[in-house]
């Protein structure tokens, strides 16, 4: 299986990453320029919401007729897909892929802690994603669009949200340490 | 002034801009190592604090630059999207995100980065995200009212909430971030994988010059800039206020905001709008005679920014004085503080009484500017018929309507969550 074969190549990954303060400064400059040009920040889960709503509409239009939440996101379908959030999400994938190619990190593998099996890791990734997706709708954004972008414009709600993320993570970290350590 | 009108870029241009912004975002996240769940989750086990460092560095850098450009008048903050505050849904969402983060190791943006670099766990996380987002649709009707209203405070920034200037709050945020960075460095050196950074031989305390590195200088530069901004905010008036004040003075000079008594009477009887009458005269004049439901406010009151910001946006506000002078001044102060839909009664209470005051009070020869020209037998306030003229028995006088309803600027929608 591919994850067994790649075991050896996983080790050196951590060493070649950019200094976090430098990466943060670049990200801050990007966020600033984005706000200056467009009047809004960055986003990730919003683009996903549009994709999910449009997909739901394609499969079950009758259901979407009766669900104000999906209907508001999905229609008209062309405009929902032609949203800046969706385009920038595509940009994120492209940018990450190019960076991965340049750094030699574009490799089929599974990142997991030393004490967890690959199938278990995938199951937990899926469960974690479900929580994240559901929570991003509750919080009207994720770490990008709410915590980071809202934090930079000093939105009170975004700072509350940000500290709730860290609070939730730290509260549970000890109990699931086998996943990562 | 930024943000510019991007419609001139055309459809394709806007798509390219969004793609480019996303591209840079994804590139930086991948470079920082955020395509690796182990590095992200390490934040919660103290040995690698990259998440905190990247996130708060980005926030303070962007924040410092944004509020500096706002203060210099280069960026119109009114047209920048500020995520509205919903306290309780935000806390619930945040905690759910924290749980998802520690179980799955990514957030939505970083799972896209991981998937794009072929990490299978990233793909599974991303699929989980889609399921979670989908699950919100069928379940939101169960708690829709709570999600829409619990702790809803609208567009509210921390400086507005604390009553401090933007500059001071930016400085506080920078100080907080730098303190957290120092804590993160300490945690990493104590909980991290031990790596012999420097051979411990002989002198364990190298001279200060050798212990200082680029990040210390960067931190000092940030502090210096933030302090500069905080001081500058207090020395120079808010450029947005200066601009609004100039515009208000022009509009008042050209009498665009002066409404004639018949129009005010019409507004007083209009049940579809909220009308606020602000009487800025002395208490003695107010007690003698005032319009029904008029609220007397002192001339200092209009200078209170917090009070002015708390006025309902969608109410029509009409400022009254005996003549116009005091009302004009008060209206400029209100508009400069961002209050919308502010008008002035043309000719003031005196002109109102000329039109509707038949039979009550005696006209006097005005002794000085902005004085009451009528004499009243007793201080009956709003109990004179002229305080609330019957719309049907008084002759309907023609007027040119000047009130046009200003809505708040429709903000560019932003962020996640739709």
PDB file of C-alpha atoms in Angstrom, chain A residues 2-3 10-11 13-53 56 63 66-67 69-70 73 82-114 121-181, chain B residues 2-4 6 11 15 17-39 41 43-47 49-59 61-63 65-67 69 74-75 77 79-109 111-113 116-122 124-141 143 146-149 153 156-159 161 166 169-170 173 176 180-182 184-185 191 195 215 412-418:
ATOM      1  CA  UNK A   2       1.205   3.495  -0.823  1.00  0.00           C
ATOM      2  CA  UNK A   3       1.203   4.768   2.753  1.00  0.00           C
ATOM      3  CA  UNK A  10       7.508  11.569   5.650  1.00  0.00           C
ATOM      4  CA  UNK A  11      10.239  12.296   8.111  1.00  0.00           C
ATOM      5  CA  UNK A  13       8.946  17.158   5.704  1.00  0.00           C
ATOM      6  CA  UNK A  14       8.926  19.338   8.785  1.00  0.00           C
ATOM      7  CA  UNK A  15      12.399  20.692   8.324  1.00  0.00           C
ATOM      8  CA  UNK A  16      11.939  22.492   5.035  1.00  0.00           C
ATOM      9  CA  UNK A  17       8.914  24.575   5.864  1.00  0.00           C
ATOM     10  CA  UNK A  18       9.186  28.339   5.853  1.00  0.00           C
ATOM     11  CA  UNK A  19       9.728  30.156   9.161  1.00  0.00           C
ATOM     12  CA  UNK A  20       6.227  30.635  10.633  1.00  0.00           C
ATOM     13  CA  UNK A  21       6.778  34.342  11.307  1.00  0.00           C
ATOM     14  CA  UNK A  22       7.807  34.862   7.688  1.00  0.00           C
ATOM     15  CA  UNK A  23       4.821  32.855   6.419  1.00  0.00           C
ATOM     16  CA  UNK A  24       2.550  34.835   8.760  1.00  0.00           C
ATOM     17  CA  UNK A  25       3.938  38.145   7.479  1.00  0.00           C
ATOM     18  CA  UNK A  26       3.316  37.071   3.867  1.00  0.00           C
ATOM     19  CA  UNK A  27      -0.204  35.948   4.774  1.00  0.00           C
ATOM     20  CA  UNK A  28      -0.819  39.251   6.561  1.00  0.00           C
ATOM     21  CA  UNK A  29       0.335  41.211   3.502  1.00  0.00           C
ATOM     22  CA  UNK A  30      -1.931  39.119   1.282  1.00  0.00           C
ATOM     23  CA  UNK A  31      -4.878  39.696   3.606  1.00  0.00           C
ATOM     24  CA  UNK A  32      -4.167  43.431   3.659  1.00  0.00           C
ATOM     25  CA  UNK A  33      -3.914  43.684  -0.136  1.00  0.00           C
ATOM     26  CA  UNK A  34      -7.092  41.602  -0.548  1.00  0.00           C
ATOM     27  CA  UNK A  35      -9.007  43.933   1.763  1.00  0.00           C
ATOM     28  CA  UNK A  36      -7.595  46.993   0.034  1.00  0.00           C
ATOM     29  CA  UNK A  37      -8.589  45.768  -3.428  1.00  0.00           C
ATOM     30  CA  UNK A  38     -11.857  43.958  -2.802  1.00  0.00           C
ATOM     31  CA  UNK A  39     -13.171  45.164   0.570  1.00  0.00           C
ATOM     32  CA  UNK A  40     -13.271  41.630   1.958  1.00  0.00           C
ATOM     33  CA  UNK A  41     -10.853  39.086   3.334  1.00  0.00           C
ATOM     34  CA  UNK A  42     -10.013  35.506   2.463  1.00  0.00           C
ATOM     35  CA  UNK A  43     -12.346  32.516   2.637  1.00  0.00           C
ATOM     36  CA  UNK A  44     -12.521  28.763   2.341  1.00  0.00           C
ATOM     37  CA  UNK A  45     -15.630  27.161   3.834  1.00  0.00           C
ATOM     38  CA  UNK A  46     -17.916  29.696   2.105  1.00  0.00           C
ATOM     39  CA  UNK A  47     -16.870  28.377  -1.302  1.00  0.00           C
ATOM     40  CA  UNK A  48     -17.571  24.849  -0.067  1.00  0.00           C
ATOM     41  CA  UNK A  49     -21.045  25.890   1.120  1.00  0.00           C
ATOM     42  CA  UNK A  50     -21.820  27.118  -2.374  1.00  0.00           C
ATOM     43  CA  UNK A  51     -20.593  23.861  -3.913  1.00  0.00           C
ATOM     44  CA  UNK A  52     -22.600  21.733  -1.476  1.00  0.00           C
ATOM     45  CA  UNK A  53     -25.765  23.790  -2.011  1.00  0.00           C
ATOM     46  CA  UNK A  56     -27.873  19.421  -3.470  1.00  0.00           C
ATOM     47  CA  UNK A  63     -35.974  19.632  -1.396  1.00  0.00           C
ATOM     48  CA  UNK A  66     -38.375  23.948   0.754  1.00  0.00           C
ATOM     49  CA  UNK A  67     -35.097  24.700   2.463  1.00  0.00           C
ATOM     50  CA  UNK A  69     -30.775  27.828   3.709  1.00  0.00           C
ATOM     51  CA  UNK A  70     -29.821  25.834   0.614  1.00  0.00           C
ATOM     52  CA  UNK A  73     -26.888  29.604  -1.298  1.00  0.00           C
ATOM     53  CA  UNK A  82     -19.389  32.129 -10.206  1.00  0.00           C
ATOM     54  CA  UNK A  83     -18.878  33.519  -6.689  1.00  0.00           C
ATOM     55  CA  UNK A  84     -15.477  34.891  -5.660  1.00  0.00           C
ATOM     56  CA  UNK A  85     -15.385  32.368  -2.803  1.00  0.00           C
ATOM     57  CA  UNK A  86     -15.571  29.455  -5.245  1.00  0.00           C
ATOM     58  CA  UNK A  87     -12.920  30.891  -7.566  1.00  0.00           C
ATOM     59  CA  UNK A  88     -10.539  31.622  -4.729  1.00  0.00           C
ATOM     60  CA  UNK A  89     -11.049  28.084  -3.394  1.00  0.00           C
ATOM     61  CA  UNK A  90      -9.929  26.784  -6.794  1.00  0.00           C
ATOM     62  CA  UNK A  91      -6.988  29.192  -6.525  1.00  0.00           C
ATOM     63  CA  UNK A  92      -6.065  27.757  -3.120  1.00  0.00           C
ATOM     64  CA  UNK A  93      -5.891  24.264  -4.609  1.00  0.00           C
ATOM     65  CA  UNK A  94      -3.751  25.453  -7.533  1.00  0.00           C
ATOM     66  CA  UNK A  95      -1.422  27.498  -5.341  1.00  0.00           C
ATOM     67  CA  UNK A  96      -0.941  24.653  -2.885  1.00  0.00           C
ATOM     68  CA  UNK A  97      -0.269  22.210  -5.701  1.00  0.00           C
ATOM     69  CA  UNK A  98       2.353  24.437  -7.356  1.00  0.00           C
ATOM     70  CA  UNK A  99       4.040  25.066  -4.001  1.00  0.00           C
ATOM     71  CA  UNK A 100       3.960  21.324  -3.294  1.00  0.00           C
ATOM     72  CA  UNK A 101       5.532  20.531  -6.680  1.00  0.00           C
ATOM     73  CA  UNK A 102       8.270  23.138  -6.186  1.00  0.00           C
ATOM     74  CA  UNK A 103       9.071  21.823  -2.708  1.00  0.00           C
ATOM     75  CA  UNK A 104       8.876  18.167  -3.702  1.00  0.00           C
ATOM     76  CA  UNK A 105       5.937  17.563  -1.410  1.00  0.00           C
ATOM     77  CA  UNK A 106       3.398  16.519  -4.047  1.00  0.00           C
ATOM     78  CA  UNK A 107       3.341  12.925  -2.932  1.00  0.00           C
ATOM     79  CA  UNK A 108       0.528  10.480  -2.369  1.00  0.00           C
ATOM     80  CA  UNK A 109       0.615   9.760   1.352  1.00  0.00           C
ATOM     81  CA  UNK A 110      -1.300   9.864   4.606  1.00  0.00           C
ATOM     82  CA  UNK A 111      -0.158  12.162   7.382  1.00  0.00           C
ATOM     83  CA  UNK A 112      -0.766  10.460  10.688  1.00  0.00           C
ATOM     84  CA  UNK A 113       0.562  10.208  14.204  1.00  0.00           C
ATOM     85  CA  UNK A 114       3.001   7.405  15.069  1.00  0.00           C
ATOM     86  CA  UNK A 121      -6.563   8.071  10.567  1.00  0.00           C
ATOM     87  CA  UNK A 122      -8.846   8.347   7.539  1.00  0.00           C
ATOM     88  CA  UNK A 123     -11.938   7.678   9.634  1.00  0.00           C
ATOM     89  CA  UNK A 124     -10.963  10.335  12.150  1.00  0.00           C
ATOM     90  CA  UNK A 125     -10.113  12.781   9.354  1.00  0.00           C
ATOM     91  CA  UNK A 126     -13.600  12.266   7.956  1.00  0.00           C
ATOM     92  CA  UNK A 127     -15.268  12.687  11.368  1.00  0.00           C
ATOM     93  CA  UNK A 128     -13.170  15.779  12.102  1.00  0.00           C
ATOM     94  CA  UNK A 129     -14.130  17.209   8.727  1.00  0.00           C
ATOM     95  CA  UNK A 130     -17.794  16.674   9.504  1.00  0.00           C
ATOM     96  CA  UNK A 131     -17.481  18.603  12.750  1.00  0.00           C
ATOM     97  CA  UNK A 132     -15.536  21.308  10.952  1.00  0.00           C
ATOM     98  CA  UNK A 133     -18.057  21.626   8.136  1.00  0.00           C
ATOM     99  CA  UNK A 134     -21.004  21.717  10.496  1.00  0.00           C
ATOM    100  CA  UNK A 135     -19.257  24.153  12.859  1.00  0.00           C
ATOM    101  CA  UNK A 136     -18.267  26.470  10.019  1.00  0.00           C
ATOM    102  CA  UNK A 137     -21.959  26.943   9.216  1.00  0.00           C
ATOM    103  CA  UNK A 138     -22.809  27.584  12.861  1.00  0.00           C
ATOM    104  CA  UNK A 139     -20.003  30.118  13.132  1.00  0.00           C
ATOM    105  CA  UNK A 140     -20.616  31.680   9.697  1.00  0.00           C
ATOM    106  CA  UNK A 141     -17.096  30.959   8.601  1.00  0.00           C
ATOM    107  CA  UNK A 142     -14.021  28.951   9.289  1.00  0.00           C
ATOM    108  CA  UNK A 143     -10.511  29.734  10.411  1.00  0.00           C
ATOM    109  CA  UNK A 144      -9.912  31.658   7.164  1.00  0.00           C
ATOM    110  CA  UNK A 145     -13.011  33.721   6.569  1.00  0.00           C
ATOM    111  CA  UNK A 146     -14.085  34.286  10.165  1.00  0.00           C
ATOM    112  CA  UNK A 147     -11.094  33.942  12.510  1.00  0.00           C
ATOM    113  CA  UNK A 148      -8.290  35.249  10.278  1.00  0.00           C
ATOM    114  CA  UNK A 149     -10.098  37.790   8.079  1.00  0.00           C
ATOM    115  CA  UNK A 150     -12.493  38.977  10.785  1.00  0.00           C
ATOM    116  CA  UNK A 151      -9.674  39.044  13.317  1.00  0.00           C
ATOM    117  CA  UNK A 152      -7.654  41.416  11.141  1.00  0.00           C
ATOM    118  CA  UNK A 153     -10.506  43.935  10.890  1.00  0.00           C
ATOM    119  CA  UNK A 154     -10.956  43.600  14.682  1.00  0.00           C
ATOM    120  CA  UNK A 155     -14.489  42.175  14.539  1.00  0.00           C
ATOM    121  CA  UNK A 156     -15.552  41.350  18.093  1.00  0.00           C
ATOM    122  CA  UNK A 157     -17.405  38.190  17.008  1.00  0.00           C
ATOM    123  CA  UNK A 158     -14.416  36.904  15.066  1.00  0.00           C
ATOM    124  CA  UNK A 159     -12.147  37.174  18.109  1.00  0.00           C
ATOM    125  CA  UNK A 160     -14.690  35.344  20.265  1.00  0.00           C
ATOM    126  CA  UNK A 161     -14.900  32.683  17.548  1.00  0.00           C
ATOM    127  CA  UNK A 162     -11.112  32.393  17.331  1.00  0.00           C
ATOM    128  CA  UNK A 163     -10.658  31.828  21.046  1.00  0.00           C
ATOM    129  CA  UNK A 164     -13.527  29.295  20.989  1.00  0.00           C
ATOM    130  CA  UNK A 165     -11.635  27.282  18.358  1.00  0.00           C
ATOM    131  CA  UNK A 166      -8.504  27.168  20.488  1.00  0.00           C
ATOM    132  CA  UNK A 167     -10.646  26.442  23.564  1.00  0.00           C
ATOM    133  CA  UNK A 168     -12.417  23.507  21.883  1.00  0.00           C
ATOM    134  CA  UNK A 169      -9.155  22.100  20.558  1.00  0.00           C
ATOM    135  CA  UNK A 170      -7.232  22.335  23.819  1.00  0.00           C
ATOM    136  CA  UNK A 171     -10.162  20.940  25.842  1.00  0.00           C
ATOM    137  CA  UNK A 172     -10.239  17.754  23.785  1.00  0.00           C
ATOM    138  CA  UNK A 173      -6.517  17.430  22.935  1.00  0.00           C
ATOM    139  CA  UNK A 174      -5.530  15.399  25.976  1.00  0.00           C
ATOM    140  CA  UNK A 175      -8.219  12.750  25.387  1.00  0.00           C
ATOM    141  CA  UNK A 176      -7.288  12.106  21.777  1.00  0.00           C
ATOM    142  CA  UNK A 177      -3.506  12.330  22.185  1.00  0.00           C
ATOM    143  CA  UNK A 178      -3.100   8.815  20.762  1.00  0.00           C
ATOM    144  CA  UNK A 179      -4.088  10.233  17.371  1.00  0.00           C
ATOM    145  CA  UNK A 180      -1.092  12.517  17.205  1.00  0.00           C
ATOM    146  CA  UNK A 181       1.648  11.629  19.674  1.00  0.00           C
TER     147      UNK A 181
ATOM    148  CA  UNK B   2      -9.769  52.074  -1.695  1.00  0.00           C
ATOM    149  CA  UNK B   3     -11.468  49.659  -2.099  1.00  0.00           C
ATOM    150  CA  UNK B   4     -11.754  50.557  -5.803  1.00  0.00           C
ATOM    151  CA  UNK B   6     -13.676  46.464  -9.568  1.00  0.00           C
ATOM    152  CA  UNK B  11     -16.096  39.515 -15.406  1.00  0.00           C
ATOM    153  CA  UNK B  15     -12.394  35.827 -11.716  1.00  0.00           C
ATOM    154  CA  UNK B  17      -8.290  38.369  -9.250  1.00  0.00           C
ATOM    155  CA  UNK B  18     -10.143  35.852  -7.050  1.00  0.00           C
ATOM    156  CA  UNK B  19      -8.048  33.023  -8.485  1.00  0.00           C
ATOM    157  CA  UNK B  20      -4.834  34.969  -7.878  1.00  0.00           C
ATOM    158  CA  UNK B  21      -5.760  35.762  -4.276  1.00  0.00           C
ATOM    159  CA  UNK B  22      -6.662  32.118  -3.666  1.00  0.00           C
ATOM    160  CA  UNK B  23      -3.461  30.990  -5.388  1.00  0.00           C
ATOM    161  CA  UNK B  24      -1.302  33.122  -3.101  1.00  0.00           C
ATOM    162  CA  UNK B  25      -3.304  31.938  -0.082  1.00  0.00           C
ATOM    163  CA  UNK B  26      -2.835  28.252  -0.959  1.00  0.00           C
ATOM    164  CA  UNK B  27       0.837  28.773  -1.803  1.00  0.00           C
ATOM    165  CA  UNK B  28       1.590  30.447   1.537  1.00  0.00           C
ATOM    166  CA  UNK B  29      -0.343  27.828   3.524  1.00  0.00           C
ATOM    167  CA  UNK B  30       1.568  25.018   1.820  1.00  0.00           C
ATOM    168  CA  UNK B  31       4.916  26.768   2.371  1.00  0.00           C
ATOM    169  CA  UNK B  32       4.113  27.168   6.073  1.00  0.00           C
ATOM    170  CA  UNK B  33       3.586  23.413   6.350  1.00  0.00           C
ATOM    171  CA  UNK B  34      -0.175  23.652   6.741  1.00  0.00           C
ATOM    172  CA  UNK B  35      -0.745  20.785   4.328  1.00  0.00           C
ATOM    173  CA  UNK B  36       0.459  18.446   7.063  1.00  0.00           C
ATOM    174  CA  UNK B  37      -2.074  17.537   9.740  1.00  0.00           C
ATOM    175  CA  UNK B  38       0.643  16.546  12.188  1.00  0.00           C
ATOM    176  CA  UNK B  39       2.134  20.022  12.115  1.00  0.00           C
ATOM    177  CA  UNK B  41      -2.368  19.301  15.409  1.00  0.00           C
ATOM    178  CA  UNK B  43      -0.363  23.254  18.144  1.00  0.00           C
ATOM    179  CA  UNK B  44      -2.533  21.520  20.734  1.00  0.00           C
ATOM    180  CA  UNK B  45       0.332  19.471  22.184  1.00  0.00           C
ATOM    181  CA  UNK B  46       2.649  22.455  22.622  1.00  0.00           C
ATOM    182  CA  UNK B  47       5.681  21.163  20.739  1.00  0.00           C
ATOM    183  CA  UNK B  49       3.307  26.404  17.758  1.00  0.00           C
ATOM    184  CA  UNK B  50       3.367  27.228  14.032  1.00  0.00           C
ATOM    185  CA  UNK B  51      -0.425  27.600  13.795  1.00  0.00           C
ATOM    186  CA  UNK B  52      -0.511  30.280  16.469  1.00  0.00           C
ATOM    187  CA  UNK B  53       2.563  32.034  15.088  1.00  0.00           C
ATOM    188  CA  UNK B  54       1.375  32.142  11.474  1.00  0.00           C
ATOM    189  CA  UNK B  55      -2.167  33.101  12.383  1.00  0.00           C
ATOM    190  CA  UNK B  56      -1.411  35.899  14.813  1.00  0.00           C
ATOM    191  CA  UNK B  57       1.497  37.259  12.766  1.00  0.00           C
ATOM    192  CA  UNK B  58      -0.886  37.480   9.801  1.00  0.00           C
ATOM    193  CA  UNK B  59      -3.581  39.123  11.895  1.00  0.00           C
ATOM    194  CA  UNK B  61       0.440  42.575  10.177  1.00  0.00           C
ATOM    195  CA  UNK B  62      -2.831  42.914   8.243  1.00  0.00           C
ATOM    196  CA  UNK B  63      -4.511  44.749  11.105  1.00  0.00           C
ATOM    197  CA  UNK B  65      -1.552  47.981   7.766  1.00  0.00           C
ATOM    198  CA  UNK B  66      -5.342  48.177   7.395  1.00  0.00           C
ATOM    199  CA  UNK B  67      -5.928  50.603  10.227  1.00  0.00           C
ATOM    200  CA  UNK B  69      -4.391  53.131   5.704  1.00  0.00           C
ATOM    201  CA  UNK B  74      -6.648  55.858   1.911  1.00  0.00           C
ATOM    202  CA  UNK B  75      -9.141  53.134   2.755  1.00  0.00           C
ATOM    203  CA  UNK B  77     -13.487  51.348   6.388  1.00  0.00           C
ATOM    204  CA  UNK B  79     -16.846  49.676   2.705  1.00  0.00           C
ATOM    205  CA  UNK B  80     -14.700  46.937   4.214  1.00  0.00           C
ATOM    206  CA  UNK B  81     -16.565  43.785   5.225  1.00  0.00           C
ATOM    207  CA  UNK B  82     -16.483  43.300   8.995  1.00  0.00           C
ATOM    208  CA  UNK B  83     -17.879  39.917  10.003  1.00  0.00           C
ATOM    209  CA  UNK B  84     -21.029  40.654  12.033  1.00  0.00           C
ATOM    210  CA  UNK B  85     -20.980  39.515  15.654  1.00  0.00           C
ATOM    211  CA  UNK B  86     -23.236  36.652  16.713  1.00  0.00           C
ATOM    212  CA  UNK B  87     -21.893  35.751  20.152  1.00  0.00           C
ATOM    213  CA  UNK B  88     -23.533  32.385  20.929  1.00  0.00           C
ATOM    214  CA  UNK B  89     -23.627  30.848  17.459  1.00  0.00           C
ATOM    215  CA  UNK B  90     -19.987  31.965  17.151  1.00  0.00           C
ATOM    216  CA  UNK B  91     -18.981  30.209  20.370  1.00  0.00           C
ATOM    217  CA  UNK B  92     -20.818  27.013  19.395  1.00  0.00           C
ATOM    218  CA  UNK B  93     -19.323  27.095  15.910  1.00  0.00           C
ATOM    219  CA  UNK B  94     -15.859  27.821  17.285  1.00  0.00           C
ATOM    220  CA  UNK B  95     -15.947  24.938  19.739  1.00  0.00           C
ATOM    221  CA  UNK B  96     -17.192  22.572  16.988  1.00  0.00           C
ATOM    222  CA  UNK B  97     -14.314  23.763  14.806  1.00  0.00           C
ATOM    223  CA  UNK B  98     -11.873  23.130  17.631  1.00  0.00           C
ATOM    224  CA  UNK B  99     -13.200  19.573  18.024  1.00  0.00           C
ATOM    225  CA  UNK B 100     -13.017  18.996  14.282  1.00  0.00           C
ATOM    226  CA  UNK B 101      -9.502  20.387  14.229  1.00  0.00           C
ATOM    227  CA  UNK B 102      -8.145  18.071  16.917  1.00  0.00           C
ATOM    228  CA  UNK B 103      -9.925  14.989  15.527  1.00  0.00           C
ATOM    229  CA  UNK B 104      -9.201  15.580  11.860  1.00  0.00           C
ATOM    230  CA  UNK B 105      -6.087  17.706  11.908  1.00  0.00           C
ATOM    231  CA  UNK B 106      -7.151  20.304   9.332  1.00  0.00           C
ATOM    232  CA  UNK B 107      -9.489  23.207   8.772  1.00  0.00           C
ATOM    233  CA  UNK B 108     -11.424  23.704   5.516  1.00  0.00           C
ATOM    234  CA  UNK B 109      -8.706  25.792   3.835  1.00  0.00           C
ATOM    235  CA  UNK B 111      -7.678  20.407   3.907  1.00  0.00           C
ATOM    236  CA  UNK B 112      -7.845  21.803   0.358  1.00  0.00           C
ATOM    237  CA  UNK B 113      -4.083  22.406   0.559  1.00  0.00           C
ATOM    238  CA  UNK B 116      -4.088  19.380  -3.631  1.00  0.00           C
ATOM    239  CA  UNK B 117      -0.740  17.933  -2.530  1.00  0.00           C
ATOM    240  CA  UNK B 118      -2.229  14.405  -2.655  1.00  0.00           C
ATOM    241  CA  UNK B 119      -2.601  13.768   1.067  1.00  0.00           C
ATOM    242  CA  UNK B 120      -5.343  11.167   1.335  1.00  0.00           C
ATOM    243  CA  UNK B 121      -6.244  12.186   4.893  1.00  0.00           C
ATOM    244  CA  UNK B 122      -6.807  15.728   3.578  1.00  0.00           C
ATOM    245  CA  UNK B 124     -11.166  12.438   3.639  1.00  0.00           C
ATOM    246  CA  UNK B 125     -11.297  15.549   5.806  1.00  0.00           C
ATOM    247  CA  UNK B 126     -12.560  17.594   2.845  1.00  0.00           C
ATOM    248  CA  UNK B 127     -15.308  15.040   2.155  1.00  0.00           C
ATOM    249  CA  UNK B 128     -16.245  15.195   5.835  1.00  0.00           C
ATOM    250  CA  UNK B 129     -16.493  18.978   5.517  1.00  0.00           C
ATOM    251  CA  UNK B 130     -18.930  18.626   2.639  1.00  0.00           C
ATOM    252  CA  UNK B 131     -21.049  16.227   4.683  1.00  0.00           C
ATOM    253  CA  UNK B 132     -20.989  18.586   7.684  1.00  0.00           C
ATOM    254  CA  UNK B 133     -21.989  21.569   5.557  1.00  0.00           C
ATOM    255  CA  UNK B 134     -24.761  19.520   3.987  1.00  0.00           C
ATOM    256  CA  UNK B 135     -26.008  18.422   7.424  1.00  0.00           C
ATOM    257  CA  UNK B 136     -26.535  22.046   8.399  1.00  0.00           C
ATOM    258  CA  UNK B 137     -29.268  22.511   5.769  1.00  0.00           C
ATOM    259  CA  UNK B 138     -31.773  19.964   7.190  1.00  0.00           C
ATOM    260  CA  UNK B 139     -30.952  20.809  10.831  1.00  0.00           C
ATOM    261  CA  UNK B 140     -30.903  24.622  10.732  1.00  0.00           C
ATOM    262  CA  UNK B 141     -34.727  24.915  10.941  1.00  0.00           C
ATOM    263  CA  UNK B 143     -32.550  26.274  15.826  1.00  0.00           C
ATOM    264  CA  UNK B 146     -31.217  31.040  17.917  1.00  0.00           C
ATOM    265  CA  UNK B 147     -28.707  30.956  15.063  1.00  0.00           C
ATOM    266  CA  UNK B 148     -30.032  34.236  13.634  1.00  0.00           C
ATOM    267  CA  UNK B 149     -30.441  36.190  16.858  1.00  0.00           C
ATOM    268  CA  UNK B 153     -24.651  42.673  17.770  1.00  0.00           C
ATOM    269  CA  UNK B 156     -19.133  45.682  15.816  1.00  0.00           C
ATOM    270  CA  UNK B 157     -15.389  46.125  16.107  1.00  0.00           C
ATOM    271  CA  UNK B 158     -13.423  45.695  19.312  1.00  0.00           C
ATOM    272  CA  UNK B 159     -12.498  49.421  19.378  1.00  0.00           C
ATOM    273  CA  UNK B 161     -17.065  47.805  21.828  1.00  0.00           C
ATOM    274  CA  UNK B 166      -8.505  51.878  16.557  1.00  0.00           C
ATOM    275  CA  UNK B 169      -6.599  48.489  20.118  1.00  0.00           C
ATOM    276  CA  UNK B 170      -4.143  47.643  17.315  1.00  0.00           C
ATOM    277  CA  UNK B 173      -3.396  43.334  19.790  1.00  0.00           C
ATOM    278  CA  UNK B 176      -0.878  40.445  23.059  1.00  0.00           C
ATOM    279  CA  UNK B 180       1.902  34.870  22.982  1.00  0.00           C
ATOM    280  CA  UNK B 181       4.890  34.427  20.640  1.00  0.00           C
ATOM    281  CA  UNK B 182       7.269  34.629  23.581  1.00  0.00           C
ATOM    282  CA  UNK B 184       5.067  29.838  22.231  1.00  0.00           C
ATOM    283  CA  UNK B 185       8.870  29.948  21.951  1.00  0.00           C
ATOM    284  CA  UNK B 191       7.927  20.544  25.244  1.00  0.00           C
ATOM    285  CA  UNK B 195      17.430  19.449  19.501  1.00  0.00           C
ATOM    286  CA  UNK B 215      12.549  38.190  14.817  1.00  0.00           C
ATOM    287  CA  UNK B 412     -19.752  43.659  -0.071  1.00  0.00           C
ATOM    288  CA  UNK B 413     -20.600  40.264   1.340  1.00  0.00           C
ATOM    289  CA  UNK B 414     -17.598  38.367   2.487  1.00  0.00           C
ATOM    290  CA  UNK B 415     -16.104  35.552   4.388  1.00  0.00           C
ATOM    291  CA  UNK B 416     -17.199  32.000   4.697  1.00  0.00           C
ATOM    292  CA  UNK B 417     -20.495  30.464   5.537  1.00  0.00           C
ATOM    293  CA  UNK B 418     -22.424  32.387   2.881  1.00  0.00           C
TER     294      UNK B 418
END
